[in-house]
Amino acid sequence: MSETTAPKSPVTAAQFADEIREQLTYHQGVTVAQATPADVYVAASLAVRRHLMDAWMTTQAEMVNGHTKAVGYLSAEFLMGKQLRNALLNAGLTEQFDEAVKELGFDYQDVIDAEHEPGLGNGGLGRLAACFIDSLASIGVPAFGYGIQYQYGIFEQEFDEQGRQIERPDYWLTNDEPWGHVDYNRSQKVSFGGTVVENADGTKAWKPAWSVRAVPVDYMVPGYKSGRVNTLRLWRAKSYDEFDLLTFNKSEYLDAVKPQVKAENISKILYPEDSTPEGKALRLEQQYFFVSASIHDAIRVFYPGQDKPDLTTFPDKITFQLNDTHPVIGIPELMRVMIDEYGYDWDTAWSVTTKTFNYTCHTLLPEALEVWPASLIGELLPRHLEIIERIERQFEAELVAKGVDAAQIERMKIYTGDAVRMAYLATYGGSHVNGVAELHSELLKDVTLKDFSDTYPDKFANVTNGVTPRRFVKLANPRLSDLITEGLGTDKWLTDLEMLKGLAPLANDDEFVKKFAAVKQANKVDFANYAKREYGFDLDPNTMFNTMVKRLHEYKRQSLKILALIARYADIKSGKVSADDVMPRTVIFGAKAAPGYYLAKMTIQLINNVARVVNNDPDVKGKLNVYFPWNYNVRLAQHLIPATDLDEQISQAGKEASGTGNMKFALNGALTVGTLDGANVEIRERVGAENFFLFGMTVDEVEAQYANGYNPARYYESDPRLKAAIDMVSDGTFSDGDRNTYAPLVADWLTKDWFMTLADFTAYAAIQGEIEALYAQPLEWHRKAILNVANSGYFSSDRSIEDYLERIWHTGSMA
Ligand code: 26V
């Protein structure tokens, strides 16, 4: 739909207040006088949902009846962030809400704060899925997001007295959750275990041992000014045997609920690992659970009421995007459904399946590519293992026919006999494979999936990631949004982000630059207040805000940042740089570590203790401060990114697939210090090399170092500042004199340092001088920041989706 048919904010503020009152009365049964901010949050959310309902139903009806292929985005994670303000924005009700809440006697902020964000994702991959479904709806592409409604999302992070990470369960569903509609009537049955038997006619039948009920919980995904509302369908596992009466009667109460507990465990918790997959049965159960339910759901939606649907048309109805390897079991599942449930022959099923699926890879770390033990698949999904075996046989025959040599065929095995390589299955079983930034896609072709790209070059594509400007500029940074709209004379940039280019000339207009600087300053003051309120921190908004937020991983190199910071601290403290020459900085970290990731957790402890020591040292007072707000999440990102002056993207070259934080920062007018890695490469290309602080080894230099036998101790010995910093970590400066606390971390740096933190230290430290010199000239700094904003329009997730439509999905938006 075009903008002219977008919802026209059909109500006034007074009417919207009435709608909230009505929900309070008839849904919650409380009066306005009795209501808490949390009640108003629920009532307002339900009221917004009602406004979106017609568009939601129309979108679904037109999707089924229309001629446009739909997109099914299969993802184990959707890191949505808070819903209310986004829904208000897209429904055109923001102002009415603000006034209505006031009229009802509530503080706007209290109502917004009552929403607990659903943390149904680990990091970049989950947040990307959320940005993508926003863009699909905003562009008007019919789409389903399909995933799992975990009862517990990513853990809540706290720090103990020693600065160590503590994980607490995230009880996000214990409060009233107004957004998800539980649709018991559209449940699907998902089965596991058992055996495969052969029928008299030679066909196979799977006799599963147990089943669970997949109940869809539907979330509206409203497009911005598109009049479209797509669906995010998250599956919740329910038991069929609520209660085993027979067992119960024998008074074995706990045994009676066992099957129920087993079934419902499937959607109980999000796995908090985000790089090293663990071969856990429960995780494979989760994957199969949501993928099987989703495939059956799509058949139900697109062939309504049909017993014998013509599934050869399935790829014309929907294309499934596999978000990493997590949903790849969908490939043998669609084969099984077509052959066993609908009676198609192998070749027809294969042709439909390969046309239906596409695979996005989000990593370069080989250890992060999922490989399942065949024994586990055989136990849980015996029929699927048979199908995978047959895929392997067909694949090998195809490779032989193509003249591929035996050694390469051996390397390319999907099914080794012991294990199943899900990335290989996805590559062979789908039409396209894409990486998430140009460099990443090139490395996929040249390294990770080289044999496959040599054999099937046409399958490989790139789609560089993007972020939604609605949430990450308009909602997160209203001041900048207003200034952009003023500068461009229109707010159409929110759906056409390349229009930001129009700001470039304004980088030479001192008046505009000053306004831009004032926006940043006001955002910093806001963040300082927020940090005071939420964390008790005292941030000085008159210092440079220097931020590093992302999951804690060795390859992302928080260690590099902390070592440089320690070196700086030592310089100031020793008087090596005079206090007058120091550009005051506030360094802000945000990061969760996987609960079992030992070195990552130790790094968190180190950062917290460096913060404690530095912040309490009168010698550096006002010059250097370090803060680590705990529990980094989407909400904190929305507060912190607009307030940041300098952003850190310092991963070892060749390890960060893309990054999306880098895009959010650039769009919010931060400058980046970064390596030539992931999407940094493309950001720098667009914003201009002179507006980006580049340092560090390239991919080729990294490879050369590995090849020559990298020796970190050499760097320790050759840079005295680095040596001093590491020595301070080992001598107990940040552990009350205890020399053991960080010994494993120090030992890793000195003897292994796989991600070459030490090798990049000197270059990283050197560029700090350049950064501070520029920051000392505010007008010049902000000019460059404006050019970052102006030239980052490419990194809209709308553009990413347009690229998927053209390169991968071969479809478009609804008329
Ligand atoms: C892997 C695993 C392994 C099993 C346990 C649970 C789990 C959950 C997630 C993952 C995949 C992590 C991969 C990931 O998040 N990649 C990030 O994807 C972003 C979006 O494309 C990209 O910007 C980041 O560079 C990339 O690290």
PDB file of C-alpha atoms in Angstrom, residues 425-587:
ATOM      1  CA  LEU A 425      23.118 -29.233   4.098  1.00  0.00           C
ATOM      2  CA  ALA A 426      21.767 -25.696   3.813  1.00  0.00           C
ATOM      3  CA  THR A 427      24.067 -24.845   0.946  1.00  0.00           C
ATOM      4  CA  TYR A 428      23.162 -27.915  -1.071  1.00  0.00           C
ATOM      5  CA  GLY A 429      19.494 -28.004  -0.102  1.00  0.00           C
ATOM      6  CA  GLY A 430      18.632 -24.403  -0.919  1.00  0.00           C
ATOM      7  CA  SER A 431      18.890 -21.992  -3.833  1.00  0.00           C
ATOM      8  CA  HIS A 432      21.120 -19.280  -2.434  1.00  0.00           C
ATOM      9  CA  VAL A 433      23.673 -18.767   0.277  1.00  0.00           C
ATOM     10  CA  ASN A 434      24.549 -15.318   1.435  1.00  0.00           C
ATOM     11  CA  GLY A 435      26.977 -13.652   3.768  1.00  0.00           C
ATOM     12  CA  VAL A 436      26.068 -10.475   5.622  1.00  0.00           C
ATOM     13  CA  ALA A 437      28.708  -8.005   4.431  1.00  0.00           C
ATOM     14  CA  GLU A 438      30.837  -7.877   1.302  1.00  0.00           C
ATOM     15  CA  LEU A 439      34.037  -8.949   3.020  1.00  0.00           C
ATOM     16  CA  HIS A 440      32.220 -11.735   4.842  1.00  0.00           C
ATOM     17  CA  SER A 441      30.619 -13.045   1.660  1.00  0.00           C
ATOM     18  CA  GLU A 442      33.987 -13.043  -0.065  1.00  0.00           C
ATOM     19  CA  LEU A 443      35.586 -14.955   2.796  1.00  0.00           C
ATOM     20  CA  LEU A 444      32.714 -17.436   2.786  1.00  0.00           C
ATOM     21  CA  LYS A 445      33.432 -18.136  -0.859  1.00  0.00           C
ATOM     22  CA  ASP A 446      37.204 -18.199  -0.473  1.00  0.00           C
ATOM     23  CA  VAL A 447      37.513 -20.017   2.826  1.00  0.00           C
ATOM     24  CA  THR A 448      34.574 -21.341   4.836  1.00  0.00           C
ATOM     25  CA  LEU A 449      32.510 -22.710   1.935  1.00  0.00           C
ATOM     26  CA  LYS A 450      35.171 -22.655  -0.757  1.00  0.00           C
ATOM     27  CA  ASP A 451      34.528 -26.149  -2.107  1.00  0.00           C
ATOM     28  CA  PHE A 452      30.871 -25.308  -2.457  1.00  0.00           C
ATOM     29  CA  SER A 453      31.410 -21.982  -4.158  1.00  0.00           C
ATOM     30  CA  ASP A 454      33.863 -23.636  -6.571  1.00  0.00           C
ATOM     31  CA  THR A 455      31.213 -26.205  -7.422  1.00  0.00           C
ATOM     32  CA  TYR A 456      28.083 -24.052  -7.265  1.00  0.00           C
ATOM     33  CA  PRO A 457      29.288 -20.490  -7.884  1.00  0.00           C
ATOM     34  CA  ASP A 458      25.829 -19.227  -8.806  1.00  0.00           C
ATOM     35  CA  LYS A 459      24.396 -20.000  -5.421  1.00  0.00           C
ATOM     36  CA  PHE A 460      26.543 -17.441  -3.665  1.00  0.00           C
ATOM     37  CA  ALA A 461      25.457 -13.883  -3.015  1.00  0.00           C
ATOM     38  CA  ASN A 462      26.011 -11.041  -0.616  1.00  0.00           C
ATOM     39  CA  VAL A 463      23.445  -8.993   1.219  1.00  0.00           C
ATOM     40  CA  THR A 464      24.988  -6.462   3.525  1.00  0.00           C
ATOM     41  CA  ASN A 465      23.093  -6.084   6.800  1.00  0.00           C
ATOM     42  CA  GLY A 466      21.120  -3.031   7.780  1.00  0.00           C
ATOM     43  CA  VAL A 467      19.203  -1.584  10.708  1.00  0.00           C
ATOM     44  CA  THR A 468      15.764  -0.075  10.948  1.00  0.00           C
ATOM     45  CA  PRO A 469      15.862   3.728  11.047  1.00  0.00           C
ATOM     46  CA  ARG A 470      12.448   3.784  12.715  1.00  0.00           C
ATOM     47  CA  ARG A 471      13.648   2.249  15.969  1.00  0.00           C
ATOM     48  CA  PHE A 472      17.298   3.259  15.898  1.00  0.00           C
ATOM     49  CA  VAL A 473      16.966   6.846  14.725  1.00  0.00           C
ATOM     50  CA  LYS A 474      13.378   8.055  15.050  1.00  0.00           C
ATOM     51  CA  LEU A 475      12.529   6.392  18.368  1.00  0.00           C
ATOM     52  CA  ALA A 476      15.992   6.324  19.898  1.00  0.00           C
ATOM     53  CA  ASN A 477      17.027   9.803  18.847  1.00  0.00           C
ATOM     54  CA  PRO A 478      14.059  12.134  18.434  1.00  0.00           C
ATOM     55  CA  ARG A 479      16.244  15.249  18.599  1.00  0.00           C
ATOM     56  CA  LEU A 480      18.446  14.148  15.732  1.00  0.00           C
ATOM     57  CA  SER A 481      15.376  13.012  13.806  1.00  0.00           C
ATOM     58  CA  ASP A 482      13.863  16.462  14.107  1.00  0.00           C
ATOM     59  CA  LEU A 483      17.098  18.095  13.032  1.00  0.00           C
ATOM     60  CA  ILE A 484      17.383  15.799  10.017  1.00  0.00           C
ATOM     61  CA  THR A 485      13.803  16.566   9.047  1.00  0.00           C
ATOM     62  CA  GLU A 486      14.535  20.269   9.437  1.00  0.00           C
ATOM     63  CA  GLY A 487      17.698  19.970   7.386  1.00  0.00           C
ATOM     64  CA  LEU A 488      16.060  18.001   4.595  1.00  0.00           C
ATOM     65  CA  GLY A 489      12.709  19.775   4.751  1.00  0.00           C
ATOM     66  CA  THR A 490      10.867  16.454   4.870  1.00  0.00           C
ATOM     67  CA  ASP A 491      10.587  13.337   6.999  1.00  0.00           C
ATOM     68  CA  LYS A 492      10.493  11.017   4.005  1.00  0.00           C
ATOM     69  CA  TRP A 493      14.039   9.916   4.854  1.00  0.00           C
ATOM     70  CA  LEU A 494      12.494   7.496   7.348  1.00  0.00           C
ATOM     71  CA  THR A 495      11.411   5.273   4.496  1.00  0.00           C
ATOM     72  CA  ASP A 496      14.112   6.286   2.030  1.00  0.00           C
ATOM     73  CA  LEU A 497      17.263   6.525   4.048  1.00  0.00           C
ATOM     74  CA  GLU A 498      19.542   7.392   1.130  1.00  0.00           C
ATOM     75  CA  MET A 499      17.907  10.824   1.351  1.00  0.00           C
ATOM     76  CA  LEU A 500      20.267  11.486   4.257  1.00  0.00           C
ATOM     77  CA  LYS A 501      22.810  12.333   1.563  1.00  0.00           C
ATOM     78  CA  GLY A 502      21.069  15.680   1.416  1.00  0.00           C
ATOM     79  CA  LEU A 503      22.664  16.513   4.761  1.00  0.00           C
ATOM     80  CA  ALA A 504      26.188  16.383   3.370  1.00  0.00           C
ATOM     81  CA  PRO A 505      26.309  20.025   2.234  1.00  0.00           C
ATOM     82  CA  LEU A 506      25.109  21.062   5.682  1.00  0.00           C
ATOM     83  CA  ALA A 507      28.373  19.758   7.141  1.00  0.00           C
ATOM     84  CA  ASN A 508      29.857  23.023   5.829  1.00  0.00           C
ATOM     85  CA  ASP A 509      27.173  25.167   7.396  1.00  0.00           C
ATOM     86  CA  ASP A 510      28.463  26.194  10.821  1.00  0.00           C
ATOM     87  CA  GLU A 511      25.015  26.985  12.123  1.00  0.00           C
ATOM     88  CA  PHE A 512      23.794  23.505  11.275  1.00  0.00           C
ATOM     89  CA  VAL A 513      26.932  21.948  12.719  1.00  0.00           C
ATOM     90  CA  LYS A 514      26.313  23.778  15.976  1.00  0.00           C
ATOM     91  CA  LYS A 515      22.744  22.543  16.106  1.00  0.00           C
ATOM     92  CA  PHE A 516      23.999  19.039  15.466  1.00  0.00           C
ATOM     93  CA  ALA A 517      26.531  19.398  18.283  1.00  0.00           C
ATOM     94  CA  ALA A 518      23.786  20.662  20.572  1.00  0.00           C
ATOM     95  CA  VAL A 519      21.692  17.581  19.813  1.00  0.00           C
ATOM     96  CA  LYS A 520      24.595  15.333  20.752  1.00  0.00           C
ATOM     97  CA  GLN A 521      25.221  17.303  23.913  1.00  0.00           C
ATOM     98  CA  ALA A 522      21.560  17.108  24.966  1.00  0.00           C
ATOM     99  CA  ASN A 523      21.579  13.360  24.309  1.00  0.00           C
ATOM    100  CA  LYS A 524      24.656  13.002  26.494  1.00  0.00           C
ATOM    101  CA  VAL A 525      22.969  14.895  29.312  1.00  0.00           C
ATOM    102  CA  ASP A 526      19.940  12.618  28.913  1.00  0.00           C
ATOM    103  CA  PHE A 527      22.116   9.565  29.075  1.00  0.00           C
ATOM    104  CA  ALA A 528      23.960  10.843  32.133  1.00  0.00           C
ATOM    105  CA  ASN A 529      20.591  11.268  33.857  1.00  0.00           C
ATOM    106  CA  TYR A 530      19.482   7.838  32.750  1.00  0.00           C
ATOM    107  CA  ALA A 531      22.715   6.266  33.988  1.00  0.00           C
ATOM    108  CA  LYS A 532      22.293   8.033  37.310  1.00  0.00           C
ATOM    109  CA  ARG A 533      18.715   6.847  37.683  1.00  0.00           C
ATOM    110  CA  GLU A 534      19.241   3.282  36.527  1.00  0.00           C
ATOM    111  CA  TYR A 535      22.772   2.556  37.712  1.00  0.00           C
ATOM    112  CA  GLY A 536      23.742   5.265  40.170  1.00  0.00           C
ATOM    113  CA  PHE A 537      26.630   6.356  37.895  1.00  0.00           C
ATOM    114  CA  ASP A 538      27.877   9.931  37.727  1.00  0.00           C
ATOM    115  CA  LEU A 539      28.783  10.530  34.093  1.00  0.00           C
ATOM    116  CA  ASP A 540      30.158  13.898  33.080  1.00  0.00           C
ATOM    117  CA  PRO A 541      28.495  14.889  29.802  1.00  0.00           C
ATOM    118  CA  ASN A 542      31.306  17.369  29.158  1.00  0.00           C
ATOM    119  CA  THR A 543      33.724  14.524  28.435  1.00  0.00           C
ATOM    120  CA  MET A 544      33.986  12.452  25.284  1.00  0.00           C
ATOM    121  CA  PHE A 545      31.588   9.488  25.471  1.00  0.00           C
ATOM    122  CA  ASN A 546      33.469   6.509  24.107  1.00  0.00           C
ATOM    123  CA  THR A 547      31.388   3.351  23.831  1.00  0.00           C
ATOM    124  CA  MET A 548      31.997  -0.324  23.205  1.00  0.00           C
ATOM    125  CA  VAL A 549      28.823  -2.391  23.302  1.00  0.00           C
ATOM    126  CA  LYS A 550      28.417  -5.919  21.913  1.00  0.00           C
ATOM    127  CA  ARG A 551      28.582  -9.490  23.150  1.00  0.00           C
ATOM    128  CA  LEU A 552      31.775 -10.296  24.958  1.00  0.00           C
ATOM    129  CA  HIS A 553      33.980 -12.372  22.700  1.00  0.00           C
ATOM    130  CA  GLU A 554      37.706 -12.763  22.353  1.00  0.00           C
ATOM    131  CA  TYR A 555      37.477 -11.992  18.637  1.00  0.00           C
ATOM    132  CA  LYS A 556      35.667  -8.705  19.272  1.00  0.00           C
ATOM    133  CA  ARG A 557      38.647  -7.729  21.411  1.00  0.00           C
ATOM    134  CA  GLN A 558      37.299  -5.932  24.417  1.00  0.00           C
ATOM    135  CA  SER A 559      40.774  -6.850  25.707  1.00  0.00           C
ATOM    136  CA  LEU A 560      42.360  -4.448  23.263  1.00  0.00           C
ATOM    137  CA  LYS A 561      40.205  -1.620  24.542  1.00  0.00           C
ATOM    138  CA  ILE A 562      40.864  -2.401  28.185  1.00  0.00           C
ATOM    139  CA  LEU A 563      44.626  -2.732  27.702  1.00  0.00           C
ATOM    140  CA  ALA A 564      44.801   0.602  25.884  1.00  0.00           C
ATOM    141  CA  LEU A 565      42.756   2.142  28.629  1.00  0.00           C
ATOM    142  CA  ILE A 566      45.082   0.789  31.296  1.00  0.00           C
ATOM    143  CA  ALA A 567      48.054   2.150  29.379  1.00  0.00           C
ATOM    144  CA  ARG A 568      46.387   5.542  29.215  1.00  0.00           C
ATOM    145  CA  TYR A 569      45.646   5.417  32.917  1.00  0.00           C
ATOM    146  CA  ALA A 570      49.281   4.635  33.648  1.00  0.00           C
ATOM    147  CA  ASP A 571      50.437   7.522  31.450  1.00  0.00           C
ATOM    148  CA  ILE A 572      48.244  10.037  33.234  1.00  0.00           C
ATOM    149  CA  LYS A 573      49.023   8.685  36.663  1.00  0.00           C
ATOM    150  CA  SER A 574      52.760   8.685  36.138  1.00  0.00           C
ATOM    151  CA  GLY A 575      52.636  12.175  34.711  1.00  0.00           C
ATOM    152  CA  LYS A 576      54.032  10.930  31.419  1.00  0.00           C
ATOM    153  CA  VAL A 577      51.291  12.918  29.789  1.00  0.00           C
ATOM    154  CA  SER A 578      50.503  16.060  31.693  1.00  0.00           C
ATOM    155  CA  ALA A 579      46.969  16.303  32.989  1.00  0.00           C
ATOM    156  CA  ASP A 580      46.434  19.455  30.944  1.00  0.00           C
ATOM    157  CA  ASP A 581      47.074  17.602  27.716  1.00  0.00           C
ATOM    158  CA  VAL A 582      44.506  14.922  28.405  1.00  0.00           C
ATOM    159  CA  MET A 583      41.220  15.026  26.584  1.00  0.00           C
ATOM    160  CA  PRO A 584      38.736  13.883  29.250  1.00  0.00           C
ATOM    161  CA  ARG A 585      37.036  10.653  28.315  1.00  0.00           C
ATOM    162  CA  THR A 586      34.230   8.543  29.655  1.00  0.00           C
ATOM    163  CA  VAL A 587      34.562   4.979  28.484  1.00  0.00           C
TER     164      VAL A 587
END
